[in-house]
């Protein structure tokens, strides 16, 4: 049951990304200093302020991407979970596949993202 | 205290990498199906067998790398921890900086790695 909930939260992350929906993206993250986000090729951003700013920038670039998520696996350890998955990105120049690791923590309001790390797979 | 122990385990990971020490690297990981490893540009490897094989291959290439770890931060959530850090790699062609996320679980024998994800930072 936990794994199903975590994978659903993981999918909502990509739904928010695809819809360029800042409110939904914001709701999915824990708003704290301990969150971290590494976009492909980027240095790691730490803390919700920096992470939120990156989503604002990316979403306001307005590039419409479609994400087909494959190989998604959730593992639970107490109140923490990690998901590994492949982001098959349509709309990027030439298309791309990104390997992603997403870490979630269990809260009273459901699972919240604390880490997103994406890296392009060399073709 | 937990954060100190996790950061020490994180440093041992880079010590093992630098020394090309398979035994030490093996000791640092949980040997289970739930571990995952994403080397820069690689697809994600899942399960200890695949992950161990990748270290065997990398270490037997014999390329000597030196890792200077900076910006390492550990966050603890119950019996799980995640570290973000920068790997400043000397010995790679032209040098490189890799953004890394490492996830650890608490065991009776200490903290063990369950996820390593590294991605090159675009220069």
PDB file of C-alpha atoms in Angstrom:
ATOM      1  CA  UNK A   1       0.000   0.000   0.000  1.00  0.00           C
ATOM      2  CA  UNK A   2       2.813   2.408   0.870  1.00  0.00           C
ATOM      3  CA  UNK A   3       4.560   1.695  -2.403  1.00  0.00           C
ATOM      4  CA  UNK A   4       1.368   2.439  -4.330  1.00  0.00           C
ATOM      5  CA  UNK A   5       0.966   5.781  -2.540  1.00  0.00           C
ATOM      6  CA  UNK A   6       4.593   6.700  -3.132  1.00  0.00           C
ATOM      7  CA  UNK A   7       4.428   5.829  -6.819  1.00  0.00           C
ATOM      8  CA  UNK A   8       1.241   7.882  -7.113  1.00  0.00           C
ATOM      9  CA  UNK A   9       3.020  10.849  -5.535  1.00  0.00           C
ATOM     10  CA  UNK A  10       5.915  10.282  -7.916  1.00  0.00           C
ATOM     11  CA  UNK A  11       3.524  10.351 -10.880  1.00  0.00           C
ATOM     12  CA  UNK A  12       1.944  13.587  -9.595  1.00  0.00           C
ATOM     13  CA  UNK A  13       5.415  15.125  -9.690  1.00  0.00           C
ATOM     14  CA  UNK A  14       5.610  14.428 -13.419  1.00  0.00           C
ATOM     15  CA  UNK A  15       2.007  15.517 -13.940  1.00  0.00           C
ATOM     16  CA  UNK A  16       2.866  18.858 -12.338  1.00  0.00           C
ATOM     17  CA  UNK A  17       6.019  19.143 -14.453  1.00  0.00           C
ATOM     18  CA  UNK A  18       4.081  18.385 -17.636  1.00  0.00           C
ATOM     19  CA  UNK A  19       1.300  20.833 -16.756  1.00  0.00           C
ATOM     20  CA  UNK A  20       3.809  23.519 -15.702  1.00  0.00           C
ATOM     21  CA  UNK A  21       1.661  23.730 -12.543  1.00  0.00           C
ATOM     22  CA  UNK A  22       3.647  25.548  -9.865  1.00  0.00           C
ATOM     23  CA  UNK A  23       0.948  25.179  -7.218  1.00  0.00           C
ATOM     24  CA  UNK A  24       0.775  21.416  -7.608  1.00  0.00           C
ATOM     25  CA  UNK A  25       4.576  21.159  -7.720  1.00  0.00           C
ATOM     26  CA  UNK A  26       4.798  23.263  -4.566  1.00  0.00           C
ATOM     27  CA  UNK A  27       2.229  21.080  -2.778  1.00  0.00           C
ATOM     28  CA  UNK A  28       4.256  17.968  -3.537  1.00  0.00           C
ATOM     29  CA  UNK A  29       7.444  19.182  -1.858  1.00  0.00           C
ATOM     30  CA  UNK A  30       8.318  19.534   1.787  1.00  0.00           C
ATOM     31  CA  UNK A  31       8.989  23.216   2.392  1.00  0.00           C
ATOM     32  CA  UNK A  32      12.136  23.011   4.468  1.00  0.00           C
ATOM     33  CA  UNK A  33      15.866  23.623   4.437  1.00  0.00           C
ATOM     34  CA  UNK A  34      16.626  19.930   3.997  1.00  0.00           C
ATOM     35  CA  UNK A  35      15.174  19.500   0.524  1.00  0.00           C
ATOM     36  CA  UNK A  36      17.523  19.219  -2.447  1.00  0.00           C
ATOM     37  CA  UNK A  37      17.063  19.208  -6.198  1.00  0.00           C
ATOM     38  CA  UNK A  38      19.558  18.373  -8.943  1.00  0.00           C
ATOM     39  CA  UNK A  39      18.278  19.009 -12.451  1.00  0.00           C
ATOM     40  CA  UNK A  40      20.222  17.321 -15.283  1.00  0.00           C
ATOM     41  CA  UNK A  41      23.592  19.060 -15.645  1.00  0.00           C
ATOM     42  CA  UNK A  42      22.833  21.492 -12.806  1.00  0.00           C
ATOM     43  CA  UNK A  43      24.582  21.845  -9.483  1.00  0.00           C
ATOM     44  CA  UNK A  44      22.519  20.711  -6.516  1.00  0.00           C
ATOM     45  CA  UNK A  45      20.085  23.269  -5.138  1.00  0.00           C
ATOM     46  CA  UNK A  46      19.414  23.062  -1.404  1.00  0.00           C
ATOM     47  CA  UNK A  47      16.481  24.421   0.570  1.00  0.00           C
ATOM     48  CA  UNK A  48      12.932  25.037  -0.568  1.00  0.00           C
ATOM     49  CA  UNK A  49      13.595  28.640  -1.627  1.00  0.00           C
ATOM     50  CA  UNK A  50      16.257  27.696  -4.144  1.00  0.00           C
ATOM     51  CA  UNK A  51      14.323  24.649  -5.313  1.00  0.00           C
ATOM     52  CA  UNK A  52      11.091  26.588  -5.755  1.00  0.00           C
ATOM     53  CA  UNK A  53      12.921  29.266  -7.710  1.00  0.00           C
ATOM     54  CA  UNK A  54      14.258  26.651 -10.122  1.00  0.00           C
ATOM     55  CA  UNK A  55      10.750  25.371 -10.834  1.00  0.00           C
ATOM     56  CA  UNK A  56       9.539  28.924 -11.308  1.00  0.00           C
ATOM     57  CA  UNK A  57      12.323  29.524 -13.836  1.00  0.00           C
ATOM     58  CA  UNK A  58      11.821  26.245 -15.660  1.00  0.00           C
ATOM     59  CA  UNK A  59       8.048  26.602 -15.824  1.00  0.00           C
ATOM     60  CA  UNK A  60       8.234  30.203 -17.017  1.00  0.00           C
ATOM     61  CA  UNK A  61      10.488  29.188 -19.859  1.00  0.00           C
ATOM     62  CA  UNK A  62       7.225  27.726 -21.023  1.00  0.00           C
ATOM     63  CA  UNK A  63       8.771  24.755 -22.780  1.00  0.00           C
ATOM     64  CA  UNK A  64       6.103  22.097 -22.921  1.00  0.00           C
ATOM     65  CA  UNK A  65       7.474  18.670 -22.140  1.00  0.00           C
ATOM     66  CA  UNK A  66       5.722  15.334 -21.956  1.00  0.00           C
ATOM     67  CA  UNK A  67       6.950  12.709 -19.505  1.00  0.00           C
ATOM     68  CA  UNK A  68       6.457   9.015 -19.969  1.00  0.00           C
ATOM     69  CA  UNK A  69       7.664   7.419 -16.748  1.00  0.00           C
ATOM     70  CA  UNK A  70       8.983   3.861 -16.966  1.00  0.00           C
ATOM     71  CA  UNK A  71      10.824   1.461 -14.667  1.00  0.00           C
ATOM     72  CA  UNK A  72       9.446   3.192 -11.599  1.00  0.00           C
ATOM     73  CA  UNK A  73      10.241   1.330  -8.394  1.00  0.00           C
ATOM     74  CA  UNK A  74       9.458   2.487  -4.856  1.00  0.00           C
ATOM     75  CA  UNK A  75      11.280   1.293  -1.773  1.00  0.00           C
ATOM     76  CA  UNK A  76      10.101   2.156   1.737  1.00  0.00           C
ATOM     77  CA  UNK A  77      12.268   2.391   4.851  1.00  0.00           C
ATOM     78  CA  UNK A  78      10.147   3.526   7.802  1.00  0.00           C
ATOM     79  CA  UNK A  79       8.891   7.012   7.077  1.00  0.00           C
ATOM     80  CA  UNK A  80      11.185   7.532   4.093  1.00  0.00           C
ATOM     81  CA  UNK A  81      10.889   6.229   0.555  1.00  0.00           C
ATOM     82  CA  UNK A  82      12.980   6.423  -2.571  1.00  0.00           C
ATOM     83  CA  UNK A  83      11.840   5.980  -6.138  1.00  0.00           C
ATOM     84  CA  UNK A  84      14.050   5.295  -9.123  1.00  0.00           C
ATOM     85  CA  UNK A  85      12.528   5.733 -12.557  1.00  0.00           C
ATOM     86  CA  UNK A  86      13.260   6.683 -16.150  1.00  0.00           C
ATOM     87  CA  UNK A  87      11.828   9.919 -17.482  1.00  0.00           C
ATOM     88  CA  UNK A  88      11.239   9.540 -21.201  1.00  0.00           C
ATOM     89  CA  UNK A  89      10.988  13.179 -22.187  1.00  0.00           C
ATOM     90  CA  UNK A  90       9.155  14.179 -25.344  1.00  0.00           C
ATOM     91  CA  UNK A  91       9.518  17.770 -26.474  1.00  0.00           C
ATOM     92  CA  UNK A  92      13.151  18.109 -25.490  1.00  0.00           C
ATOM     93  CA  UNK A  93      15.481  18.667 -28.453  1.00  0.00           C
ATOM     94  CA  UNK A  94      15.872  15.239 -29.995  1.00  0.00           C
ATOM     95  CA  UNK A  95      14.066  13.624 -27.100  1.00  0.00           C
ATOM     96  CA  UNK A  96      15.914  12.430 -24.034  1.00  0.00           C
ATOM     97  CA  UNK A  97      15.876   9.850 -21.302  1.00  0.00           C
ATOM     98  CA  UNK A  98      16.634  11.004 -17.801  1.00  0.00           C
ATOM     99  CA  UNK A  99      17.445   8.675 -14.912  1.00  0.00           C
ATOM    100  CA  UNK A 100      15.736  10.002 -11.790  1.00  0.00           C
ATOM    101  CA  UNK A 101      15.965   9.350  -8.080  1.00  0.00           C
ATOM    102  CA  UNK A 102      13.234  10.880  -5.934  1.00  0.00           C
ATOM    103  CA  UNK A 103      13.164  10.695  -2.143  1.00  0.00           C
ATOM    104  CA  UNK A 104       9.934  11.124  -0.185  1.00  0.00           C
ATOM    105  CA  UNK A 105       9.090  11.488   3.506  1.00  0.00           C
ATOM    106  CA  UNK A 106       5.824  10.428   5.110  1.00  0.00           C
ATOM    107  CA  UNK A 107       3.824  13.290   6.612  1.00  0.00           C
ATOM    108  CA  UNK A 108       0.311  13.546   8.060  1.00  0.00           C
ATOM    109  CA  UNK A 109      -0.740  15.013   4.711  1.00  0.00           C
ATOM    110  CA  UNK A 110       0.838  12.214   2.686  1.00  0.00           C
ATOM    111  CA  UNK A 111       4.207  11.647   1.072  1.00  0.00           C
ATOM    112  CA  UNK A 112       6.248  14.747   0.290  1.00  0.00           C
ATOM    113  CA  UNK A 113       9.324  15.068  -1.913  1.00  0.00           C
ATOM    114  CA  UNK A 114      12.590  15.970  -0.219  1.00  0.00           C
ATOM    115  CA  UNK A 115      15.048  15.063  -3.005  1.00  0.00           C
ATOM    116  CA  UNK A 116      14.838  15.059  -6.799  1.00  0.00           C
ATOM    117  CA  UNK A 117      17.921  14.104  -8.788  1.00  0.00           C
ATOM    118  CA  UNK A 118      17.779  13.732 -12.552  1.00  0.00           C
ATOM    119  CA  UNK A 119      20.612  12.951 -14.960  1.00  0.00           C
ATOM    120  CA  UNK A 120      20.606  12.475 -18.697  1.00  0.00           C
ATOM    121  CA  UNK A 121      21.453   9.002 -19.912  1.00  0.00           C
ATOM    122  CA  UNK A 122      24.195   9.154 -22.525  1.00  0.00           C
ATOM    123  CA  UNK A 123      22.939   7.941 -25.887  1.00  0.00           C
TER     124      UNK A 123
ATOM    125  CA  UNK B   1      25.696  12.607  16.103  1.00  0.00           C
ATOM    126  CA  UNK B   2      23.794  10.749  13.400  1.00  0.00           C
ATOM    127  CA  UNK B   3      24.798  13.312  10.824  1.00  0.00           C
ATOM    128  CA  UNK B   4      28.473  12.907  11.774  1.00  0.00           C
ATOM    129  CA  UNK B   5      28.229   9.123  11.349  1.00  0.00           C
ATOM    130  CA  UNK B   6      26.444   9.447   8.021  1.00  0.00           C
ATOM    131  CA  UNK B   7      28.972  11.927   6.670  1.00  0.00           C
ATOM    132  CA  UNK B   8      31.769   9.602   7.790  1.00  0.00           C
ATOM    133  CA  UNK B   9      30.127   6.723   5.900  1.00  0.00           C
ATOM    134  CA  UNK B  10      29.780   9.024   2.905  1.00  0.00           C
ATOM    135  CA  UNK B  11      33.495   9.847   3.048  1.00  0.00           C
ATOM    136  CA  UNK B  12      34.367   6.122   3.269  1.00  0.00           C
ATOM    137  CA  UNK B  13      32.463   5.635   0.015  1.00  0.00           C
ATOM    138  CA  UNK B  14      34.831   8.082  -1.704  1.00  0.00           C
ATOM    139  CA  UNK B  15      37.848   6.595   0.067  1.00  0.00           C
ATOM    140  CA  UNK B  16      36.890   3.178  -1.342  1.00  0.00           C
ATOM    141  CA  UNK B  17      36.356   4.671  -4.787  1.00  0.00           C
ATOM    142  CA  UNK B  18      39.745   6.421  -4.685  1.00  0.00           C
ATOM    143  CA  UNK B  19      41.528   3.288  -3.451  1.00  0.00           C
ATOM    144  CA  UNK B  20      39.703   1.078  -5.990  1.00  0.00           C
ATOM    145  CA  UNK B  21      38.941  -1.107  -2.941  1.00  0.00           C
ATOM    146  CA  UNK B  22      36.124  -3.486  -3.838  1.00  0.00           C
ATOM    147  CA  UNK B  23      35.964  -5.063  -0.372  1.00  0.00           C
ATOM    148  CA  UNK B  24      35.506  -1.727   1.336  1.00  0.00           C
ATOM    149  CA  UNK B  25      32.999  -0.588  -1.297  1.00  0.00           C
ATOM    150  CA  UNK B  26      31.067  -3.835  -0.842  1.00  0.00           C
ATOM    151  CA  UNK B  27      31.021  -3.440   2.950  1.00  0.00           C
ATOM    152  CA  UNK B  28      29.496   0.020   2.629  1.00  0.00           C
ATOM    153  CA  UNK B  29      26.450  -1.093   0.632  1.00  0.00           C
ATOM    154  CA  UNK B  30      23.357  -2.949   1.706  1.00  0.00           C
ATOM    155  CA  UNK B  31      23.329  -6.213  -0.233  1.00  0.00           C
ATOM    156  CA  UNK B  32      19.711  -6.320  -1.318  1.00  0.00           C
ATOM    157  CA  UNK B  33      17.384  -5.984  -4.267  1.00  0.00           C
ATOM    158  CA  UNK B  34      16.362  -2.475  -3.259  1.00  0.00           C
ATOM    159  CA  UNK B  35      19.707  -0.759  -3.804  1.00  0.00           C
ATOM    160  CA  UNK B  36      20.177   1.439  -6.861  1.00  0.00           C
ATOM    161  CA  UNK B  37      23.163   3.145  -8.448  1.00  0.00           C
ATOM    162  CA  UNK B  38      23.266   5.748 -11.221  1.00  0.00           C
ATOM    163  CA  UNK B  39      26.757   6.609 -12.418  1.00  0.00           C
ATOM    164  CA  UNK B  40      27.075   9.842 -14.449  1.00  0.00           C
ATOM    165  CA  UNK B  41      25.487   9.293 -17.858  1.00  0.00           C
ATOM    166  CA  UNK B  42      24.520   5.699 -17.045  1.00  0.00           C
ATOM    167  CA  UNK B  43      21.068   4.196 -16.742  1.00  0.00           C
ATOM    168  CA  UNK B  44      20.077   3.257 -13.207  1.00  0.00           C
ATOM    169  CA  UNK B  45      21.300  -0.117 -11.998  1.00  0.00           C
ATOM    170  CA  UNK B  46      19.047  -1.885  -9.506  1.00  0.00           C
ATOM    171  CA  UNK B  47      19.923  -4.664  -7.080  1.00  0.00           C
ATOM    172  CA  UNK B  48      23.220  -5.449  -5.422  1.00  0.00           C
ATOM    173  CA  UNK B  49      24.341  -7.827  -8.191  1.00  0.00           C
ATOM    174  CA  UNK B  50      24.162  -5.198 -10.913  1.00  0.00           C
ATOM    175  CA  UNK B  51      25.577  -2.499  -8.667  1.00  0.00           C
ATOM    176  CA  UNK B  52      28.500  -4.667  -7.529  1.00  0.00           C
ATOM    177  CA  UNK B  53      29.269  -5.580 -11.133  1.00  0.00           C
ATOM    178  CA  UNK B  54      29.496  -1.912 -12.053  1.00  0.00           C
ATOM    179  CA  UNK B  55      32.056  -1.264  -9.317  1.00  0.00           C
ATOM    180  CA  UNK B  56      34.002  -4.320 -10.405  1.00  0.00           C
ATOM    181  CA  UNK B  57      34.076  -2.986 -13.966  1.00  0.00           C
ATOM    182  CA  UNK B  58      34.960   0.566 -12.964  1.00  0.00           C
ATOM    183  CA  UNK B  59      37.679  -0.509 -10.546  1.00  0.00           C
ATOM    184  CA  UNK B  60      39.220  -2.936 -13.028  1.00  0.00           C
ATOM    185  CA  UNK B  61      39.496  -0.189 -15.596  1.00  0.00           C
ATOM    186  CA  UNK B  62      42.180   0.886 -13.185  1.00  0.00           C
ATOM    187  CA  UNK B  63      41.704   4.601 -13.722  1.00  0.00           C
ATOM    188  CA  UNK B  64      42.981   6.291 -10.615  1.00  0.00           C
ATOM    189  CA  UNK B  65      40.731   9.134  -9.542  1.00  0.00           C
ATOM    190  CA  UNK B  66      41.019  11.462  -6.594  1.00  0.00           C
ATOM    191  CA  UNK B  67      37.855  12.768  -4.945  1.00  0.00           C
ATOM    192  CA  UNK B  68      37.684  16.015  -3.062  1.00  0.00           C
ATOM    193  CA  UNK B  69      34.239  16.083  -1.494  1.00  0.00           C
ATOM    194  CA  UNK B  70      32.718  19.479  -0.830  1.00  0.00           C
ATOM    195  CA  UNK B  71      29.312  20.843   0.190  1.00  0.00           C
ATOM    196  CA  UNK B  72      28.422  17.574   1.918  1.00  0.00           C
ATOM    197  CA  UNK B  73      25.198  17.812   3.892  1.00  0.00           C
ATOM    198  CA  UNK B  74      23.472  14.950   5.700  1.00  0.00           C
ATOM    199  CA  UNK B  75      19.783  14.886   6.557  1.00  0.00           C
ATOM    200  CA  UNK B  76      18.265  12.203   8.784  1.00  0.00           C
ATOM    201  CA  UNK B  77      14.663  10.976   8.723  1.00  0.00           C
ATOM    202  CA  UNK B  78      14.245   8.121  11.191  1.00  0.00           C
ATOM    203  CA  UNK B  79      16.403   5.230  10.031  1.00  0.00           C
ATOM    204  CA  UNK B  80      17.102   6.750   6.627  1.00  0.00           C
ATOM    205  CA  UNK B  81      19.517   9.501   5.650  1.00  0.00           C
ATOM    206  CA  UNK B  82      20.401  11.306   2.487  1.00  0.00           C
ATOM    207  CA  UNK B  83      23.592  13.146   1.670  1.00  0.00           C
ATOM    208  CA  UNK B  84      24.101  15.660  -1.099  1.00  0.00           C
ATOM    209  CA  UNK B  85      27.651  16.595  -1.996  1.00  0.00           C
ATOM    210  CA  UNK B  86      29.915  17.681  -4.812  1.00  0.00           C
ATOM    211  CA  UNK B  87      32.552  15.263  -6.032  1.00  0.00           C
ATOM    212  CA  UNK B  88      35.494  17.245  -7.346  1.00  0.00           C
ATOM    213  CA  UNK B  89      37.183  14.566  -9.407  1.00  0.00           C
ATOM    214  CA  UNK B  90      40.888  14.845 -10.215  1.00  0.00           C
ATOM    215  CA  UNK B  91      42.260  12.416 -12.775  1.00  0.00           C
ATOM    216  CA  UNK B  92      39.220  12.496 -15.033  1.00  0.00           C
ATOM    217  CA  UNK B  93      39.885  13.963 -18.470  1.00  0.00           C
ATOM    218  CA  UNK B  94      39.965  17.702 -17.882  1.00  0.00           C
ATOM    219  CA  UNK B  95      38.723  17.237 -14.343  1.00  0.00           C
ATOM    220  CA  UNK B  96      35.054  17.206 -13.504  1.00  0.00           C
ATOM    221  CA  UNK B  97      32.567  18.076 -10.836  1.00  0.00           C
ATOM    222  CA  UNK B  98      29.822  15.579 -10.134  1.00  0.00           C
ATOM    223  CA  UNK B  99      26.705  16.353  -8.106  1.00  0.00           C
ATOM    224  CA  UNK B 100      25.921  13.348  -5.936  1.00  0.00           C
ATOM    225  CA  UNK B 101      22.990  12.160  -3.878  1.00  0.00           C
ATOM    226  CA  UNK B 102      23.642   9.210  -1.580  1.00  0.00           C
ATOM    227  CA  UNK B 103      20.923   7.531   0.503  1.00  0.00           C
ATOM    228  CA  UNK B 104      21.784   5.494   3.598  1.00  0.00           C
ATOM    229  CA  UNK B 105      19.805   3.216   5.911  1.00  0.00           C
ATOM    230  CA  UNK B 106      20.595   2.599   9.573  1.00  0.00           C
ATOM    231  CA  UNK B 107      21.520  -1.009  10.391  1.00  0.00           C
ATOM    232  CA  UNK B 108      22.886  -2.703  13.506  1.00  0.00           C
ATOM    233  CA  UNK B 109      26.281  -2.596  11.812  1.00  0.00           C
ATOM    234  CA  UNK B 110      26.059   1.118  11.019  1.00  0.00           C
ATOM    235  CA  UNK B 111      24.834   3.147   8.062  1.00  0.00           C
ATOM    236  CA  UNK B 112      24.726   1.341   4.729  1.00  0.00           C
ATOM    237  CA  UNK B 113      24.332   2.842   1.244  1.00  0.00           C
ATOM    238  CA  UNK B 114      21.143   2.006  -0.646  1.00  0.00           C
ATOM    239  CA  UNK B 115      21.288   4.661  -3.379  1.00  0.00           C
ATOM    240  CA  UNK B 116      24.119   6.453  -5.163  1.00  0.00           C
ATOM    241  CA  UNK B 117      23.268   8.917  -7.929  1.00  0.00           C
ATOM    242  CA  UNK B 118      25.954  11.012  -9.574  1.00  0.00           C
ATOM    243  CA  UNK B 119      25.591  13.463 -12.455  1.00  0.00           C
ATOM    244  CA  UNK B 120      28.161  15.671 -14.119  1.00  0.00           C
ATOM    245  CA  UNK B 121      27.671  19.380 -13.687  1.00  0.00           C
ATOM    246  CA  UNK B 122      27.723  21.123 -17.051  1.00  0.00           C
ATOM    247  CA  UNK B 123      30.672  23.483 -17.286  1.00  0.00           C
TER     248      UNK B 123
END
